[in-house]
PDB file of C-alpha atoms in Angstrom:
ATOM      1  CA  UNK A   1      85.403 -18.632  88.537  1.00 48.00           C
ATOM      2  CA  UNK A   2      83.249 -21.410  87.145  1.00 53.00           C
ATOM      3  CA  UNK A   3      82.349 -24.699  88.773  1.00 52.00           C
ATOM      4  CA  UNK A   4      84.968 -26.461  86.637  1.00 57.00           C
ATOM      5  CA  UNK A   5      87.854 -24.374  87.928  1.00 65.00           C
ATOM      6  CA  UNK A   6      86.831 -24.248  91.571  1.00 64.00           C
ATOM      7  CA  UNK A   7      89.849 -24.734  93.810  1.00 68.00           C
ATOM      8  CA  UNK A   8      90.258 -28.099  95.483  1.00 80.00           C
ATOM      9  CA  UNK A   9      91.026 -27.633  99.178  1.00 88.00           C
ATOM     10  CA  UNK A  10      91.713 -30.508 101.533  1.00 89.00           C
ATOM     11  CA  UNK A  11      89.412 -30.907 104.564  1.00 93.00           C
ATOM     12  CA  UNK A  12      92.000 -29.455 106.969  1.00 94.00           C
ATOM     13  CA  UNK A  13      92.375 -26.313 104.884  1.00 93.00           C
ATOM     14  CA  UNK A  14      88.605 -25.963 104.586  1.00 93.00           C
ATOM     15  CA  UNK A  15      88.412 -26.121 108.385  1.00 96.00           C
ATOM     16  CA  UNK A  16      91.057 -23.391 108.594  1.00 96.00           C
ATOM     17  CA  UNK A  17      89.140 -21.213 106.134  1.00 96.00           C
ATOM     18  CA  UNK A  18      86.017 -21.756 108.231  1.00 97.00           C
ATOM     19  CA  UNK A  19      87.899 -20.512 111.288  1.00 97.00           C
ATOM     20  CA  UNK A  20      88.991 -17.454 109.316  1.00 98.00           C
ATOM     21  CA  UNK A  21      85.346 -16.797 108.446  1.00 98.00           C
ATOM     22  CA  UNK A  22      84.262 -17.211 112.067  1.00 98.00           C
ATOM     23  CA  UNK A  23      86.924 -14.724 113.191  1.00 98.00           C
ATOM     24  CA  UNK A  24      85.961 -12.236 110.483  1.00 98.00           C
ATOM     25  CA  UNK A  25      82.253 -12.439 111.330  1.00 98.00           C
ATOM     26  CA  UNK A  26      82.962 -11.461 114.937  1.00 97.00           C
ATOM     27  CA  UNK A  27      84.523  -8.256 113.628  1.00 97.00           C
ATOM     28  CA  UNK A  28      81.443  -6.911 111.852  1.00 97.00           C
ATOM     29  CA  UNK A  29      78.373  -5.303 113.399  1.00 96.00           C
ATOM     30  CA  UNK A  30      75.887  -7.772 114.847  1.00 96.00           C
ATOM     31  CA  UNK A  31      73.084  -6.537 112.579  1.00 96.00           C
ATOM     32  CA  UNK A  32      75.147  -7.506 109.520  1.00 96.00           C
ATOM     33  CA  UNK A  33      75.809 -11.079 110.678  1.00 96.00           C
ATOM     34  CA  UNK A  34      73.234 -12.560 108.317  1.00 96.00           C
ATOM     35  CA  UNK A  35      73.559 -15.702 106.213  1.00 97.00           C
ATOM     36  CA  UNK A  36      73.800 -13.532 103.091  1.00 97.00           C
ATOM     37  CA  UNK A  37      76.639 -11.434 104.509  1.00 97.00           C
ATOM     38  CA  UNK A  38      78.455 -14.519 105.742  1.00 97.00           C
ATOM     39  CA  UNK A  39      78.145 -16.024 102.253  1.00 97.00           C
ATOM     40  CA  UNK A  40      79.693 -12.910 100.699  1.00 97.00           C
ATOM     41  CA  UNK A  41      82.506 -13.009 103.235  1.00 98.00           C
ATOM     42  CA  UNK A  42      83.098 -16.727 102.654  1.00 97.00           C
ATOM     43  CA  UNK A  43      83.238 -16.124  98.914  1.00 96.00           C
ATOM     44  CA  UNK A  44      85.938 -13.477  99.377  1.00 97.00           C
ATOM     45  CA  UNK A  45      87.953 -15.816 101.604  1.00 97.00           C
ATOM     46  CA  UNK A  46      87.761 -18.701  99.135  1.00 96.00           C
ATOM     47  CA  UNK A  47      88.589 -16.482  96.155  1.00 95.00           C
ATOM     48  CA  UNK A  48      91.615 -15.041  97.919  1.00 97.00           C
ATOM     49  CA  UNK A  49      92.771 -18.463  99.086  1.00 96.00           C
ATOM     50  CA  UNK A  50      92.406 -19.770  95.525  1.00 94.00           C
ATOM     51  CA  UNK A  51      94.644 -16.920  94.364  1.00 95.00           C
ATOM     52  CA  UNK A  52      97.271 -18.091  96.816  1.00 93.00           C
ATOM     53  CA  UNK A  53      96.688 -15.786  99.783  1.00 95.00           C
ATOM     54  CA  UNK A  54      97.679 -17.779 102.858  1.00 92.00           C
ATOM     55  CA  UNK A  55      98.031 -15.062 105.491  1.00 96.00           C
ATOM     56  CA  UNK A  56      95.089 -15.430 107.869  1.00 96.00           C
ATOM     57  CA  UNK A  57      95.165 -11.738 108.794  1.00 97.00           C
ATOM     58  CA  UNK A  58      94.873 -10.730 105.143  1.00 98.00           C
ATOM     59  CA  UNK A  59      92.006 -13.177 104.608  1.00 98.00           C
ATOM     60  CA  UNK A  60      90.183 -11.856 107.689  1.00 98.00           C
ATOM     61  CA  UNK A  61      90.809  -8.237 106.697  1.00 98.00           C
ATOM     62  CA  UNK A  62      89.359  -8.632 103.211  1.00 98.00           C
ATOM     63  CA  UNK A  63      86.382 -10.598 104.514  1.00 98.00           C
ATOM     64  CA  UNK A  64      85.636  -7.926 107.115  1.00 98.00           C
ATOM     65  CA  UNK A  65      85.760  -5.248 104.425  1.00 97.00           C
ATOM     66  CA  UNK A  66      83.324  -7.263 102.326  1.00 96.00           C
ATOM     67  CA  UNK A  67      80.899  -7.769 105.210  1.00 97.00           C
ATOM     68  CA  UNK A  68      81.204  -4.441 107.018  1.00 95.00           C
ATOM     69  CA  UNK A  69      78.069  -2.947 105.456  1.00 94.00           C
ATOM     70  CA  UNK A  70      76.097  -6.172 105.195  1.00 93.00           C
ATOM     71  CA  UNK A  71      75.131  -8.008 102.039  1.00 87.00           C
ATOM     72  CA  UNK A  72      73.570  -5.987  99.234  1.00 79.00           C
TER      73      UNK A  72
END
């Protein structure tokens, strides 16, 4: 996804996605809760939301999978 085709989310939806990220972060090991890991998890959430995924559980699940081992 390039900068030109970034999804446009309204502020309310961005706040919801932030909550999803916060929930997902609590589900990974404390030692992996770094800014880099959170960025990877946020990227997964935004990509999935841009593809039309609206189920919060699915968004959390995929983010947790992405952050479970920490950022590379």
